[in-house]
CSV table of N, CA, C and O in Angstrom, one decimal:
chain,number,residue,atom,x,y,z
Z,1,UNK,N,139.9,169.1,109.2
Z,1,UNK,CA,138.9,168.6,110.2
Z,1,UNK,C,137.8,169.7,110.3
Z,1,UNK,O,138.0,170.9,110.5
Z,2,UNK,N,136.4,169.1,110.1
Z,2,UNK,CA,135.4,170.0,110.6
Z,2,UNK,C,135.2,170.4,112.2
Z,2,UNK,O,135.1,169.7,113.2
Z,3,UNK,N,135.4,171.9,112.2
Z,3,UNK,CA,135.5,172.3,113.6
Z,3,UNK,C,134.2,172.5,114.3
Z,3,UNK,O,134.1,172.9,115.5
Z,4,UNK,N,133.1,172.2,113.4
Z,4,UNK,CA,131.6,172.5,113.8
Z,4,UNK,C,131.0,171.2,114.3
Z,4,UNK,O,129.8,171.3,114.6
Z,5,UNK,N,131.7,170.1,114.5
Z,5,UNK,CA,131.4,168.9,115.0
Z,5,UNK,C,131.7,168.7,115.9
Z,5,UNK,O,132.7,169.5,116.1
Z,6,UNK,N,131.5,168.1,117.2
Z,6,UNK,CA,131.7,168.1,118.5
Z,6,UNK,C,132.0,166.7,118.5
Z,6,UNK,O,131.0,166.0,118.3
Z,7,UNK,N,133.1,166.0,118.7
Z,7,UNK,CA,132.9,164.5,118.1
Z,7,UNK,C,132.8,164.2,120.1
Z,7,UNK,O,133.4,164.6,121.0
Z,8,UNK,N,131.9,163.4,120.1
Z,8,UNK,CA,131.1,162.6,121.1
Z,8,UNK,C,132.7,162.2,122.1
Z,8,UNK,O,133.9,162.4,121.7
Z,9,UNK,N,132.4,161.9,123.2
Z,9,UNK,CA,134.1,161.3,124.0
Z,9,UNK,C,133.9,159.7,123.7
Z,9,UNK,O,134.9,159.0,123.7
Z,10,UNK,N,132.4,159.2,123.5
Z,10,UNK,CA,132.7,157.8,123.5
Z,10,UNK,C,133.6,157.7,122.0
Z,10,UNK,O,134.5,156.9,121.8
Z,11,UNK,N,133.2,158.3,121.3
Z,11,UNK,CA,134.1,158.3,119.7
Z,11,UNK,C,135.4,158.5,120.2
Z,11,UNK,O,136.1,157.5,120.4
Z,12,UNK,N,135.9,159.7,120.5
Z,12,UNK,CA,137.0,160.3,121.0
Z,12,UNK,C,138.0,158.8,122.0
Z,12,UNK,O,139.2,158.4,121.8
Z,13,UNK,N,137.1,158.5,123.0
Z,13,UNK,CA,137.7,157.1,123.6
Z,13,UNK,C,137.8,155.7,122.7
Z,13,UNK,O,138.7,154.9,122.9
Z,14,UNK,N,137.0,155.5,122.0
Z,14,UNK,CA,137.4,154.8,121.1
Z,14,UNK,C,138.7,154.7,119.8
Z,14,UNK,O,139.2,153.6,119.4
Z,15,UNK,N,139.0,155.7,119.5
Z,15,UNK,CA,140.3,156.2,119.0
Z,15,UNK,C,141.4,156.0,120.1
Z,15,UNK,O,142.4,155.4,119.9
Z,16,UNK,N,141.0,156.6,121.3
Z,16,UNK,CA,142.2,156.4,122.5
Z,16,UNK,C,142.7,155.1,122.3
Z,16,UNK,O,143.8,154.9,121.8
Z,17,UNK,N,141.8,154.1,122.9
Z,17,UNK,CA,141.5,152.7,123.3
Z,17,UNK,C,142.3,151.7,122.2
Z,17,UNK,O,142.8,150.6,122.5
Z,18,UNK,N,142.2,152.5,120.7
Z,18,UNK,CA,142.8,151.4,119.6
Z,18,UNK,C,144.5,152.2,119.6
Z,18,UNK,O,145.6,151.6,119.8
Z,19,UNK,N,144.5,153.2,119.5
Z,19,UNK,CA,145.9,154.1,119.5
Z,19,UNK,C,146.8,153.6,120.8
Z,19,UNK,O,148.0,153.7,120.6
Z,20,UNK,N,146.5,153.1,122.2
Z,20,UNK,CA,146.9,152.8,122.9
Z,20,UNK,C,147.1,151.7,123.5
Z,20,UNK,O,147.8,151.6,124.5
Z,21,UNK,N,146.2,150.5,122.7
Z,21,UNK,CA,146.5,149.4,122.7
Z,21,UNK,C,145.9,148.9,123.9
Z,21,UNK,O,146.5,148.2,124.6
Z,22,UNK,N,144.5,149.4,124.2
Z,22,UNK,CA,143.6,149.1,125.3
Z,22,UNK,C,142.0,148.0,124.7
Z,22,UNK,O,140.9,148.4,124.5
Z,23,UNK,N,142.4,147.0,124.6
Z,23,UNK,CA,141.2,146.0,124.1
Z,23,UNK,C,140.3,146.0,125.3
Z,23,UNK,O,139.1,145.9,124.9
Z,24,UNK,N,140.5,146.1,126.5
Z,24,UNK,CA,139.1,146.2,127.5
Z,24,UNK,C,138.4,147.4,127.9
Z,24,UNK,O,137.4,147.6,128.5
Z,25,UNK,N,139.3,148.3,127.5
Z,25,UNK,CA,138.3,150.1,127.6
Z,25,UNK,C,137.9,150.0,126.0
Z,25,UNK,O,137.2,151.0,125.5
Z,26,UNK,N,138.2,149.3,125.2
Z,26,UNK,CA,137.4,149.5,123.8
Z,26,UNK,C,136.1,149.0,124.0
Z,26,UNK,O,135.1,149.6,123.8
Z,27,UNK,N,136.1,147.3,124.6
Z,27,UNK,CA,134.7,146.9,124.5
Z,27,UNK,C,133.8,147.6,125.3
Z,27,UNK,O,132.6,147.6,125.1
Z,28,UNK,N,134.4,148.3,126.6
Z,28,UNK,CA,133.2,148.8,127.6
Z,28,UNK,C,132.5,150.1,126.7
Z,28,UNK,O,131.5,150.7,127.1
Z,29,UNK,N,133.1,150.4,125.5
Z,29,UNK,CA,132.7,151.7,124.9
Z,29,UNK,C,131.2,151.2,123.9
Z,29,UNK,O,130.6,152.1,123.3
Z,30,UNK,N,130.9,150.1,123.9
Z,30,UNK,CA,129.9,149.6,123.0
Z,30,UNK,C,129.1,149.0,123.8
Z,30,UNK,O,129.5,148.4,124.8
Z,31,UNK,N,127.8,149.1,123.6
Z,31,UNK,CA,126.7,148.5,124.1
Z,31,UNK,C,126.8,147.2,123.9
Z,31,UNK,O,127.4,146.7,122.9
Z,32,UNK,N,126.0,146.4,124.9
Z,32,UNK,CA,125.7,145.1,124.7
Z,32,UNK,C,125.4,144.6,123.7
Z,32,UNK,O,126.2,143.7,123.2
Z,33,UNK,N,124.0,145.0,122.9
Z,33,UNK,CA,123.9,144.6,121.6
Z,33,UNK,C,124.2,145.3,120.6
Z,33,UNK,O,123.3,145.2,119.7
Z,34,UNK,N,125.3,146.1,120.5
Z,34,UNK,CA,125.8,147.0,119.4
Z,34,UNK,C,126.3,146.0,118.1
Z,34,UNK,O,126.5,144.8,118.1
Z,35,UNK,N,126.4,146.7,117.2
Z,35,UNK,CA,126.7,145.8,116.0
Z,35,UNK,C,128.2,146.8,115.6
Z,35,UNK,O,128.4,147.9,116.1
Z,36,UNK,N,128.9,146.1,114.6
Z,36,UNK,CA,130.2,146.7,114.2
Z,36,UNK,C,129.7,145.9,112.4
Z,36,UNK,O,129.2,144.8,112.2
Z,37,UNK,N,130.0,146.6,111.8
Z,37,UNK,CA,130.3,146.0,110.2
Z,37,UNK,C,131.0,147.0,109.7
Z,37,UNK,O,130.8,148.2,109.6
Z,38,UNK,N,132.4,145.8,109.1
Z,38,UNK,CA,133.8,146.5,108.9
Z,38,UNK,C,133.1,145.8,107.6
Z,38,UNK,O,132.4,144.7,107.6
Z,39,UNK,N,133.5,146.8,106.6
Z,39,UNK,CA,133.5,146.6,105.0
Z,39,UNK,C,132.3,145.4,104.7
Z,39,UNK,O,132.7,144.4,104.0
Z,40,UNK,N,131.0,145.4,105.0
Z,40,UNK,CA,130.4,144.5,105.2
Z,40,UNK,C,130.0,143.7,105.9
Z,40,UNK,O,128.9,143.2,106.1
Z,41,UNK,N,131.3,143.2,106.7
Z,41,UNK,CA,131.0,141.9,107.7
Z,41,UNK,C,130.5,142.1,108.6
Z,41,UNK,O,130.9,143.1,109.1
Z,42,UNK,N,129.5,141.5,109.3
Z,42,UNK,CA,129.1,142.6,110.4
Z,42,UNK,C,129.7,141.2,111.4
Z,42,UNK,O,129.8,140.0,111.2
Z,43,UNK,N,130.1,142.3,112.8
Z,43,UNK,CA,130.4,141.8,114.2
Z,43,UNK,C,129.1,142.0,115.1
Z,43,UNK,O,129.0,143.1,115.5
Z,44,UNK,N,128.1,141.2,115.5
Z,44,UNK,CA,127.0,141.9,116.4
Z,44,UNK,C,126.9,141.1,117.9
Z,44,UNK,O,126.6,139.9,118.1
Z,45,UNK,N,127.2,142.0,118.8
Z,45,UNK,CA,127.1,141.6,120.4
Z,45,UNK,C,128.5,142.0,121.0
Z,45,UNK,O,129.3,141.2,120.4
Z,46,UNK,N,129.2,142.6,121.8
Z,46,UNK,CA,130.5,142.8,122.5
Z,46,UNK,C,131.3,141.7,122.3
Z,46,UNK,O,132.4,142.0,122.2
Z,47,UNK,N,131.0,140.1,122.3
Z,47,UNK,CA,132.0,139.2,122.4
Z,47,UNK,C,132.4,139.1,120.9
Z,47,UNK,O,133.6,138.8,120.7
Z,48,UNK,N,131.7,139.3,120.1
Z,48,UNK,CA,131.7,139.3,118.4
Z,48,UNK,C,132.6,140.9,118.5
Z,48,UNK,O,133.5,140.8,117.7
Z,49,UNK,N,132.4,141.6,118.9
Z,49,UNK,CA,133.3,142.7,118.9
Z,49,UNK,C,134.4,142.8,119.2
Z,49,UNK,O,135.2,143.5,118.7
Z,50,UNK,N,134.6,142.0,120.0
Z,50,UNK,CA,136.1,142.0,121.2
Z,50,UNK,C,136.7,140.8,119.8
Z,50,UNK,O,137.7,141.2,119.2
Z,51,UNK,N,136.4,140.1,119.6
Z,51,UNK,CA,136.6,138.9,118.7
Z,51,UNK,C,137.5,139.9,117.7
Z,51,UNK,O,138.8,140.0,117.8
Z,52,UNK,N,136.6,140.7,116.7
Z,52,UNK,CA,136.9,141.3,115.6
Z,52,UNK,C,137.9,142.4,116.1
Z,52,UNK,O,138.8,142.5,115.2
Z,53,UNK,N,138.2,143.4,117.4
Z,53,UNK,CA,138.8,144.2,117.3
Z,53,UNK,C,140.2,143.7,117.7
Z,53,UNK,O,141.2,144.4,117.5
Z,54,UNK,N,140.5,142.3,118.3
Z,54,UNK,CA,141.2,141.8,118.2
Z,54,UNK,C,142.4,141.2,116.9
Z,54,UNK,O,143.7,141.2,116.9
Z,55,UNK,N,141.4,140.6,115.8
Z,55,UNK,CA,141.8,140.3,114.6
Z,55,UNK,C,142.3,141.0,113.8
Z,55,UNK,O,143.2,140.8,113.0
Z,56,UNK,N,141.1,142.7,113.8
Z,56,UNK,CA,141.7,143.3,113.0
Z,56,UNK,C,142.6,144.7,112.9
Z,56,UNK,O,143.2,145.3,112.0
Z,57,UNK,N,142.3,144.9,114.7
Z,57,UNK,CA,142.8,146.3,115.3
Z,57,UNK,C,143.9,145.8,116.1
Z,57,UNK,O,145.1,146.2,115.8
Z,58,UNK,N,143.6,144.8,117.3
Z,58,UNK,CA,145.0,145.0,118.2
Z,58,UNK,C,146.0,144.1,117.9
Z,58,UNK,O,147.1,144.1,118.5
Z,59,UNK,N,145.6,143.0,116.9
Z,59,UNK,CA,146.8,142.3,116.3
Z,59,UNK,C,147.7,143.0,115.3
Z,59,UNK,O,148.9,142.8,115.1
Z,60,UNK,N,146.8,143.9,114.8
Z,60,UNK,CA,147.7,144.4,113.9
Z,60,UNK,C,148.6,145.7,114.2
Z,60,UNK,O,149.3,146.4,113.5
Z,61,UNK,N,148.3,145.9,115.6
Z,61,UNK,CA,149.1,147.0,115.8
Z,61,UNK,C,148.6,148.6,115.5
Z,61,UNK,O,149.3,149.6,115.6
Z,62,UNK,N,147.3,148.6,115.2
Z,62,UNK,CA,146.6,149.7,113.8
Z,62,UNK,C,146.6,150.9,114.6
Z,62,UNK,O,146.1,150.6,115.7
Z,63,UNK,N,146.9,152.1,114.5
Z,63,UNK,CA,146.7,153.2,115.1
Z,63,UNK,C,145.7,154.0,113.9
Z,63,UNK,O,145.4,153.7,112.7
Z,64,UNK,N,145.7,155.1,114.8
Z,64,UNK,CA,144.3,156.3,114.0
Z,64,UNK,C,144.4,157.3,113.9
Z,64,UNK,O,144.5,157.8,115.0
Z,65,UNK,N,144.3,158.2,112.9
Z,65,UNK,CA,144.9,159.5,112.8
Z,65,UNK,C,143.9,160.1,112.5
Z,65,UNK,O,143.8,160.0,111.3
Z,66,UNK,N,142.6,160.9,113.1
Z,66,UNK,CA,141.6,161.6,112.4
Z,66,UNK,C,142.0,163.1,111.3
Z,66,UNK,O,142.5,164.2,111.4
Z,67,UNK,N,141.4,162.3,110.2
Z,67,UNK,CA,141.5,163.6,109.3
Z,67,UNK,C,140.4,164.2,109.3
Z,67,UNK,O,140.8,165.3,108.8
Z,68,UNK,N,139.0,164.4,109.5
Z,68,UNK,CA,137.9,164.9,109.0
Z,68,UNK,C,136.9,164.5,109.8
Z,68,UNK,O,137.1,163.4,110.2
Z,69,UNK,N,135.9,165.0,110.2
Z,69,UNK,CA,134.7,164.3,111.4
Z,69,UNK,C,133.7,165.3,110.8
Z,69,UNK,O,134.2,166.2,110.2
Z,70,UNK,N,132.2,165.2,110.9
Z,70,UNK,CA,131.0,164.9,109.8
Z,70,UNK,C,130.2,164.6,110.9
Z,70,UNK,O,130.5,163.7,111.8
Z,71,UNK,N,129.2,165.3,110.9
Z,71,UNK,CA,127.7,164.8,111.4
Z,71,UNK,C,127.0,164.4,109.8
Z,71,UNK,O,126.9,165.0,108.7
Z,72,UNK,N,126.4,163.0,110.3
Z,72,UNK,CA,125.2,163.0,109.1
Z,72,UNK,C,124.3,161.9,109.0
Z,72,UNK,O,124.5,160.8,108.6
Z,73,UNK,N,122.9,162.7,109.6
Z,73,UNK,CA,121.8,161.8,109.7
Z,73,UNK,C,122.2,161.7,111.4
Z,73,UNK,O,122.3,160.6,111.9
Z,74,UNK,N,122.3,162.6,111.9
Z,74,UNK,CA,122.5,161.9,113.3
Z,74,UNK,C,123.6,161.1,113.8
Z,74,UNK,O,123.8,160.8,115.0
Z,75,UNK,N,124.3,160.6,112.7
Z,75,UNK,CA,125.6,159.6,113.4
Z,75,UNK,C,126.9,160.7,113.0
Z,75,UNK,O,126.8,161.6,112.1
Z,76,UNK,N,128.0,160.3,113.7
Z,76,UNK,CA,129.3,161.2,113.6
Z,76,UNK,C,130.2,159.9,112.4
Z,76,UNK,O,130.3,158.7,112.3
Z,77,UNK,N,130.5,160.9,111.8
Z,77,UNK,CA,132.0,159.8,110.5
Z,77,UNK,C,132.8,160.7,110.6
Z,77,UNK,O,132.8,161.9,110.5
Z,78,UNK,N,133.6,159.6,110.9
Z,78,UNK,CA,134.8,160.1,111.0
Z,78,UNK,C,135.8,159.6,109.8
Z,78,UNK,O,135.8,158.4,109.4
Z,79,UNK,N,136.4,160.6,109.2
Z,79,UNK,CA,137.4,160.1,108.3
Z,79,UNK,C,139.1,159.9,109.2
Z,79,UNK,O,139.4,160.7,110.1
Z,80,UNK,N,139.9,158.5,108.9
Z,80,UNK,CA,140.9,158.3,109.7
Z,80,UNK,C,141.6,157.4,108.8
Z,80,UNK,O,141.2,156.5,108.1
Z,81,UNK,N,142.7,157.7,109.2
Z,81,UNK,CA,144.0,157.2,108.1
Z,81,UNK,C,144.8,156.4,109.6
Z,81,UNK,O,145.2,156.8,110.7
Z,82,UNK,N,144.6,154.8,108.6
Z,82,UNK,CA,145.2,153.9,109.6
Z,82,UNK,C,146.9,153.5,109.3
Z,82,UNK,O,147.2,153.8,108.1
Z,83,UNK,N,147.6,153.1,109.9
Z,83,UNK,CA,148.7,152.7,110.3
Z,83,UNK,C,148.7,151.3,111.3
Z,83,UNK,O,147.7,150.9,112.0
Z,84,UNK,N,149.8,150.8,111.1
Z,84,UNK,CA,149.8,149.7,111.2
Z,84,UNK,C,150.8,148.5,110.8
Z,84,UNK,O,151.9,148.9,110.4
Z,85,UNK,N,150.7,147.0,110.9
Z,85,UNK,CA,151.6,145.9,110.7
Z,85,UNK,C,150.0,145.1,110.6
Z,85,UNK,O,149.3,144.3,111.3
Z,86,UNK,N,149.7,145.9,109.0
Z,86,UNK,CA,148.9,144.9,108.3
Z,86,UNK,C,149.5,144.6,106.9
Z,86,UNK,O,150.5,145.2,106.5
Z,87,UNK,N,148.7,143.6,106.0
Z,87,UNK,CA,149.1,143.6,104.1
Z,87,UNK,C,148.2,145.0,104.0
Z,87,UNK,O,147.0,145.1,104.2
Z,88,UNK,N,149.2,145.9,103.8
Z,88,UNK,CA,149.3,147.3,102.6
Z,88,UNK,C,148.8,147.1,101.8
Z,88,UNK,O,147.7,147.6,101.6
Z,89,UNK,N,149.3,145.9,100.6
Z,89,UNK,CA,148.6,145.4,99.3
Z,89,UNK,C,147.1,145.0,99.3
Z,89,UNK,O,146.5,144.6,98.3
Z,90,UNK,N,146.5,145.1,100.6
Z,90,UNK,CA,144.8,144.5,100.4
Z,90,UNK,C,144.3,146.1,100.5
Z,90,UNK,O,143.1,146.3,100.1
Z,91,UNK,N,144.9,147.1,100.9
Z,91,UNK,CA,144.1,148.9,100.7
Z,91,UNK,C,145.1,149.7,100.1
Z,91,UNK,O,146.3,149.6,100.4
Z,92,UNK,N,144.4,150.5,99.2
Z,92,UNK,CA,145.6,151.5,98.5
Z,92,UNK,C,145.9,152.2,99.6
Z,92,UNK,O,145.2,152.4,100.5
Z,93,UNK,N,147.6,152.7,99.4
Z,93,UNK,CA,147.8,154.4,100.3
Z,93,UNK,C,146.7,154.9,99.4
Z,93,UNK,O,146.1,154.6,98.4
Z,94,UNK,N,146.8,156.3,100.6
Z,94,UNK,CA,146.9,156.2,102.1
Z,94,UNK,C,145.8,155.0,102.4
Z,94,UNK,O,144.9,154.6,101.7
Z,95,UNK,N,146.2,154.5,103.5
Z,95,UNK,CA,144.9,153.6,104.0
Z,95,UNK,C,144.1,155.0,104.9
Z,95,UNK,O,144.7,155.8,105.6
Z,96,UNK,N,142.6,155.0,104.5
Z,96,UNK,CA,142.0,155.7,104.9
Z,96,UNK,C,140.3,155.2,105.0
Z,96,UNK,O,139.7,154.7,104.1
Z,97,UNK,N,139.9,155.4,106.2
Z,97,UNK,CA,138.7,154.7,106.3
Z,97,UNK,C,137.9,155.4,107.1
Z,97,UNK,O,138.3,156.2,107.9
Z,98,UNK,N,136.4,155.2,106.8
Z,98,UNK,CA,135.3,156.0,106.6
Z,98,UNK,C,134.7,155.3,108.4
Z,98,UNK,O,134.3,154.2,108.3
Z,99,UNK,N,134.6,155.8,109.4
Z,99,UNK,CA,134.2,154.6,110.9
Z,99,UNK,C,132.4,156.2,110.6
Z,99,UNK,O,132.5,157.4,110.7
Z,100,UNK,N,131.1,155.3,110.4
Z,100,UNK,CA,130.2,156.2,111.2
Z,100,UNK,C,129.8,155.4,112.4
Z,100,UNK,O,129.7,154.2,112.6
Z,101,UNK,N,129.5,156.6,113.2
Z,101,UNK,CA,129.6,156.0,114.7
Z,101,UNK,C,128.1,156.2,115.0
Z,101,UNK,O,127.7,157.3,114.5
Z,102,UNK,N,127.1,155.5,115.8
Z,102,UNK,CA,125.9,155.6,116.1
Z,102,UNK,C,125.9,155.5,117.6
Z,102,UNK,O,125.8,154.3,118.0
Z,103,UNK,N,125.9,156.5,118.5
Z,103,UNK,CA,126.2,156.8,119.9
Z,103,UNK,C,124.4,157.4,120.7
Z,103,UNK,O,123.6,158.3,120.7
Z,104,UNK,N,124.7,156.1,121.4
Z,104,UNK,CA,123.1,156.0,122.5
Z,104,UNK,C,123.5,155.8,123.8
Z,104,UNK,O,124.2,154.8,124.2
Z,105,UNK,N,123.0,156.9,124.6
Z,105,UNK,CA,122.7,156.2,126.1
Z,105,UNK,C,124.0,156.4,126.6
Z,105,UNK,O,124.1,156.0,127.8
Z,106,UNK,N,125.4,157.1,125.7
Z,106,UNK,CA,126.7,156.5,126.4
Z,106,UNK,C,127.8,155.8,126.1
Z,106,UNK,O,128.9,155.6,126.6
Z,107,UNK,N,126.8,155.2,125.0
Z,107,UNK,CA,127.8,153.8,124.2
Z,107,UNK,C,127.4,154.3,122.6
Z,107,UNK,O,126.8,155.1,121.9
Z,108,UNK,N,128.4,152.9,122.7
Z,108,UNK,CA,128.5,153.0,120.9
Z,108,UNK,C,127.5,152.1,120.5
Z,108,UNK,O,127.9,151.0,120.9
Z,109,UNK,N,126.2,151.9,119.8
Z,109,UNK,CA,125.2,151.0,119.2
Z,109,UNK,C,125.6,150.9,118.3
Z,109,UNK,O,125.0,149.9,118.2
Z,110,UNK,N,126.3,151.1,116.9
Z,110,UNK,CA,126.7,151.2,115.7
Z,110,UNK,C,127.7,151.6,115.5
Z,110,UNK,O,127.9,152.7,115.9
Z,111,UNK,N,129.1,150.5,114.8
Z,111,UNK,CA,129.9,151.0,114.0
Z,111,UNK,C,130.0,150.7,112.6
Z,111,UNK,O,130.0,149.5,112.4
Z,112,UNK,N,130.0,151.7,111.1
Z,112,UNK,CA,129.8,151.2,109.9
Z,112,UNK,C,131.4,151.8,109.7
Z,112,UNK,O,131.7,152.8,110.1
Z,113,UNK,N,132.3,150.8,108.8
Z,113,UNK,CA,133.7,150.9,108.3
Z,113,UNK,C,133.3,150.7,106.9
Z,113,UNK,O,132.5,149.9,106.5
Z,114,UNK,N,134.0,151.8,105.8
Z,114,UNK,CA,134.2,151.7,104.7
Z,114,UNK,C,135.4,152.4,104.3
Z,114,UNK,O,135.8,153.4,104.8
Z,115,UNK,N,135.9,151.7,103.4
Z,115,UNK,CA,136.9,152.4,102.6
Z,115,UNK,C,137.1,154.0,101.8
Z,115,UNK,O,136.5,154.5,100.9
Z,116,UNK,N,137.5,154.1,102.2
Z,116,UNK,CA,137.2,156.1,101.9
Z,116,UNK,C,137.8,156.1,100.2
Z,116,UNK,O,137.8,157.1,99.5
């Protein structure tokens, strides 16, 4: 882990929020019109959020393990190895995924997910 990064607390609560299985302190962590795109798809507005972190975070049980945190260009990436009661067979081990976070005002305005 980069120790020269100061990872934001809304990032920091957002990890909380999926690791402990909190779907209504996750949404209050994103702005109204924040956008999310997981591997392309994008989620844009909190109800399209809560939708997606539903389907793909608290159904599946998914916890988060930060390996690595990165300033770049102004947003924080986090590298984080997920776990879970998802199909394994759709991501190689480790599952590990790339979240940059775009943090305004307080909230989250931007989440980009990629495959590490």
């Amino acid at each position: 882990m980069n120790q020269h990064v100061t990872l934001p607390i809304e990032v920091q609560d957002f990890y909380n929020a999926v690791n402990q299985y909190q779907p209504d302190t996750l949404i209050e962590l994103f702005a109204p019109s924040a956008t999310v795109k997981d591997n392309g798809k994008p989620a844009e507005g909190t109800e399209a959020i809560a939708a997606w972190a539903e389907s793909e975070l608290f159904s599946a049980k998914v916890r988060f393990t930060i390996m690595e945190i990165e300033e770049i260009q102004g947003r924080i990436a986090v590298t984080a190895e997920m776990e879970g009661e998802f199909n394994k067979n759709r991501v190689p081990a480790p599952q590990q995924f790339t979240h940059e976070f775009k943090v305004h005002g307080g909230t989250i305005s931007e989440l980009i997910i990629t495959l590490k």
